[in-house]
């Protein structure tokens, strides 16, 4: 669901205040408007951002989650994506991660916490741990369970 204009303005201001790192800010912004997990965000490369069409492509060649998809970029988030593309092209090449690299998880979580931007949380009945604790990887674990479920239900072969 798209953010309302006042909410989008607050989110952009929080991200701007939380970090000066263009890739980290863009990753948190992309997580908000796509709902993608860290694994999917890590698939984006500079060539996956289309300025003219205002879209961001995320890939999932193994169909681990939702397959490949092009996500429309809301106006409030485009400045973060443009900055990340410029930064990535300055420091590396087109094959470099645009939003998230393997070692970025802790940094991304810190930026999101600083900006007070949290992912959707599990229903109260499925929460683990103390009340008020943020489960940052809940969606990723949920996706992994869906992916692994068919193979774990397979029956062993009969001899």
Coordinates of C-alpha atoms in Angstrom, one line a residue:
X1 CA 0.0 0.0 0.0
X2 CA 1.5 3.4 -1.0
X3 CA 2.3 5.8 1.8
X4 CA 0.2 9.0 2.2
X5 CA 2.0 12.2 1.3
X6 CA 2.6 13.3 4.9
X7 CA 3.8 9.8 5.9
X8 CA 6.1 9.6 2.9
X9 CA 7.6 13.0 3.8
X10 CA 8.2 11.9 7.4
X11 CA 9.8 8.6 6.2
X12 CA 12.1 10.5 3.8
X13 CA 13.1 12.9 6.5
X14 CA 13.8 10.1 9.0
X15 CA 16.0 8.3 6.4
X16 CA 17.8 11.5 5.6
X17 CA 18.5 12.1 9.3
X18 CA 19.4 8.5 10.1
X19 CA 22.2 8.1 7.5
X20 CA 24.3 9.8 4.9
X21 CA 25.2 6.5 3.2
X22 CA 23.2 6.5 -0.1
X23 CA 23.1 2.7 -0.4
X24 CA 21.8 2.1 3.1
X25 CA 19.2 4.8 2.8
X26 CA 18.1 3.4 -0.6
X27 CA 17.9 -0.2 0.8
X28 CA 15.6 0.8 3.7
X29 CA 13.5 2.9 1.3
X30 CA 13.3 0.0 -1.2
X31 CA 12.3 -2.4 1.6
X32 CA 9.5 0.0 2.5
X33 CA 8.0 0.4 -1.0
X34 CA 8.6 -3.2 -2.2
X35 CA 8.1 -5.2 1.0
X36 CA 11.1 -7.3 -0.2
X37 CA 13.3 -9.3 2.1
X38 CA 17.1 -8.6 2.4
X39 CA 17.8 -11.6 0.1
X40 CA 15.8 -10.0 -2.6
X41 CA 17.2 -6.5 -2.1
X42 CA 20.7 -7.9 -2.5
X43 CA 19.9 -9.0 -6.0
X44 CA 19.5 -5.4 -7.3
X45 CA 22.3 -3.9 -9.5
X46 CA 22.6 -0.4 -10.9
X47 CA 21.2 -1.6 -14.2
X48 CA 18.0 -2.7 -12.4
X49 CA 17.0 0.9 -11.7
X50 CA 15.2 2.5 -14.6
X51 CA 15.0 6.2 -14.2
X52 CA 12.7 6.8 -17.1
X53 CA 10.2 4.2 -16.1
X54 CA 10.7 4.8 -12.3
X55 CA 11.0 1.1 -11.6
X56 CA 13.4 -1.1 -9.6
X57 CA 13.8 -4.7 -10.7
X58 CA 14.5 -7.3 -8.0
X59 CA 15.5 -10.8 -9.0
X60 CA 14.8 -14.3 -7.7
X61 CA 16.1 -16.7 -10.2
X62 CA 15.7 -19.6 -7.9
X63 CA 12.1 -18.5 -7.2
X64 CA 13.0 -18.5 -3.5
X65 CA 10.3 -15.9 -2.7
X66 CA 8.2 -14.2 -5.4
X67 CA 10.2 -14.5 -8.6
X68 CA 11.5 -11.5 -10.5
X69 CA 9.5 -8.3 -10.3
X70 CA 9.7 -4.7 -11.4
X71 CA 8.5 -2.4 -8.6
X72 CA 7.3 1.2 -9.2
X73 CA 9.3 3.7 -7.3
X74 CA 7.3 6.3 -5.4
X75 CA 8.5 9.9 -5.8
X76 CA 9.7 10.2 -2.2
X77 CA 12.0 7.2 -2.7
X78 CA 13.5 8.1 -6.1
X79 CA 16.1 10.5 -4.6
X80 CA 17.5 7.7 -2.5
X81 CA 17.7 5.3 -5.4
X82 CA 19.3 7.9 -7.7
X83 CA 21.9 8.6 -5.0
X84 CA 22.6 4.9 -4.5
X85 CA 23.1 4.3 -8.3
X86 CA 25.5 7.3 -8.5
X87 CA 27.4 6.1 -5.4
X88 CA 27.7 2.5 -6.7
X89 CA 28.9 3.6 -10.1
X90 CA 31.5 5.8 -8.5
X91 CA 33.0 3.1 -6.2
X92 CA 32.6 0.0 -8.4
X93 CA 31.0 -1.3 -11.5
X94 CA 27.6 -2.3 -12.8
X95 CA 27.8 -5.8 -11.2
X96 CA 28.1 -4.4 -7.7
X97 CA 25.1 -4.7 -5.4
X98 CA 22.9 -1.6 -5.5
X99 CA 21.1 -1.9 -2.2
X100 CA 22.5 -4.6 0.0
X101 CA 25.7 -6.6 0.2
X102 CA 26.2 -9.7 2.2
X103 CA 27.8 -7.9 5.2
X104 CA 25.2 -5.1 5.3
X105 CA 22.5 -6.7 7.5
X106 CA 23.6 -5.2 10.8
X107 CA 24.1 -1.7 9.2
X108 CA 20.7 -1.8 7.5
X109 CA 19.0 -2.8 10.8
X110 CA 20.8 0.0 12.6
X111 CA 19.7 2.6 10.0
X112 CA 16.1 1.3 10.2
X113 CA 16.1 1.4 14.0
X114 CA 17.6 4.9 14.0
X115 CA 15.0 6.1 11.6
X116 CA 12.3 4.3 13.6
X117 CA 11.2 2.4 10.5
X118 CA 10.3 -1.2 11.2
X119 CA 9.1 -4.1 9.0
X120 CA 5.7 -5.7 9.4
X121 CA 5.6 -7.8 12.5
X122 CA 4.2 -11.3 12.9
X123 CA 0.7 -11.7 14.4
X124 CA 0.7 -11.5 18.2
X125 CA 0.0 -15.3 18.4
X126 CA 3.2 -16.1 16.5
X127 CA 5.6 -13.6 18.2
X128 CA 8.5 -14.9 20.1
X129 CA 10.4 -13.1 22.8
X130 CA 9.3 -10.1 24.9
X131 CA 6.5 -7.7 24.0
X132 CA 7.8 -4.8 22.0
X133 CA 10.8 -6.7 20.6
X134 CA 11.1 -6.1 16.8
X135 CA 11.5 -9.3 14.8
X136 CA 13.6 -8.0 11.9
X137 CA 13.9 -11.3 10.1
X138 CA 10.3 -12.6 10.5
X139 CA 9.4 -12.2 6.9
X140 CA 12.6 -13.8 5.7
X141 CA 12.0 -16.8 8.0
X142 CA 8.4 -17.0 6.8
X143 CA 9.6 -17.1 3.2
X144 CA 12.2 -19.7 4.0
X145 CA 9.6 -21.9 5.7
X146 CA 7.4 -21.7 2.6
X147 CA 10.3 -22.6 0.4
X148 CA 11.5 -25.5 2.5
X149 CA 8.1 -26.9 3.3
X150 CA 7.5 -29.0 0.2
X151 CA 10.8 -30.8 0.4
X152 CA 10.5 -31.4 4.1
X153 CA 7.1 -33.1 3.6
X154 CA 8.4 -35.5 1.0
X155 CA 8.2 -39.1 2.1
X156 CA 11.3 -41.2 2.2
X157 CA 11.4 -43.8 -0.6
X158 CA 10.2 -47.3 0.2
X159 CA 12.7 -50.1 -0.2

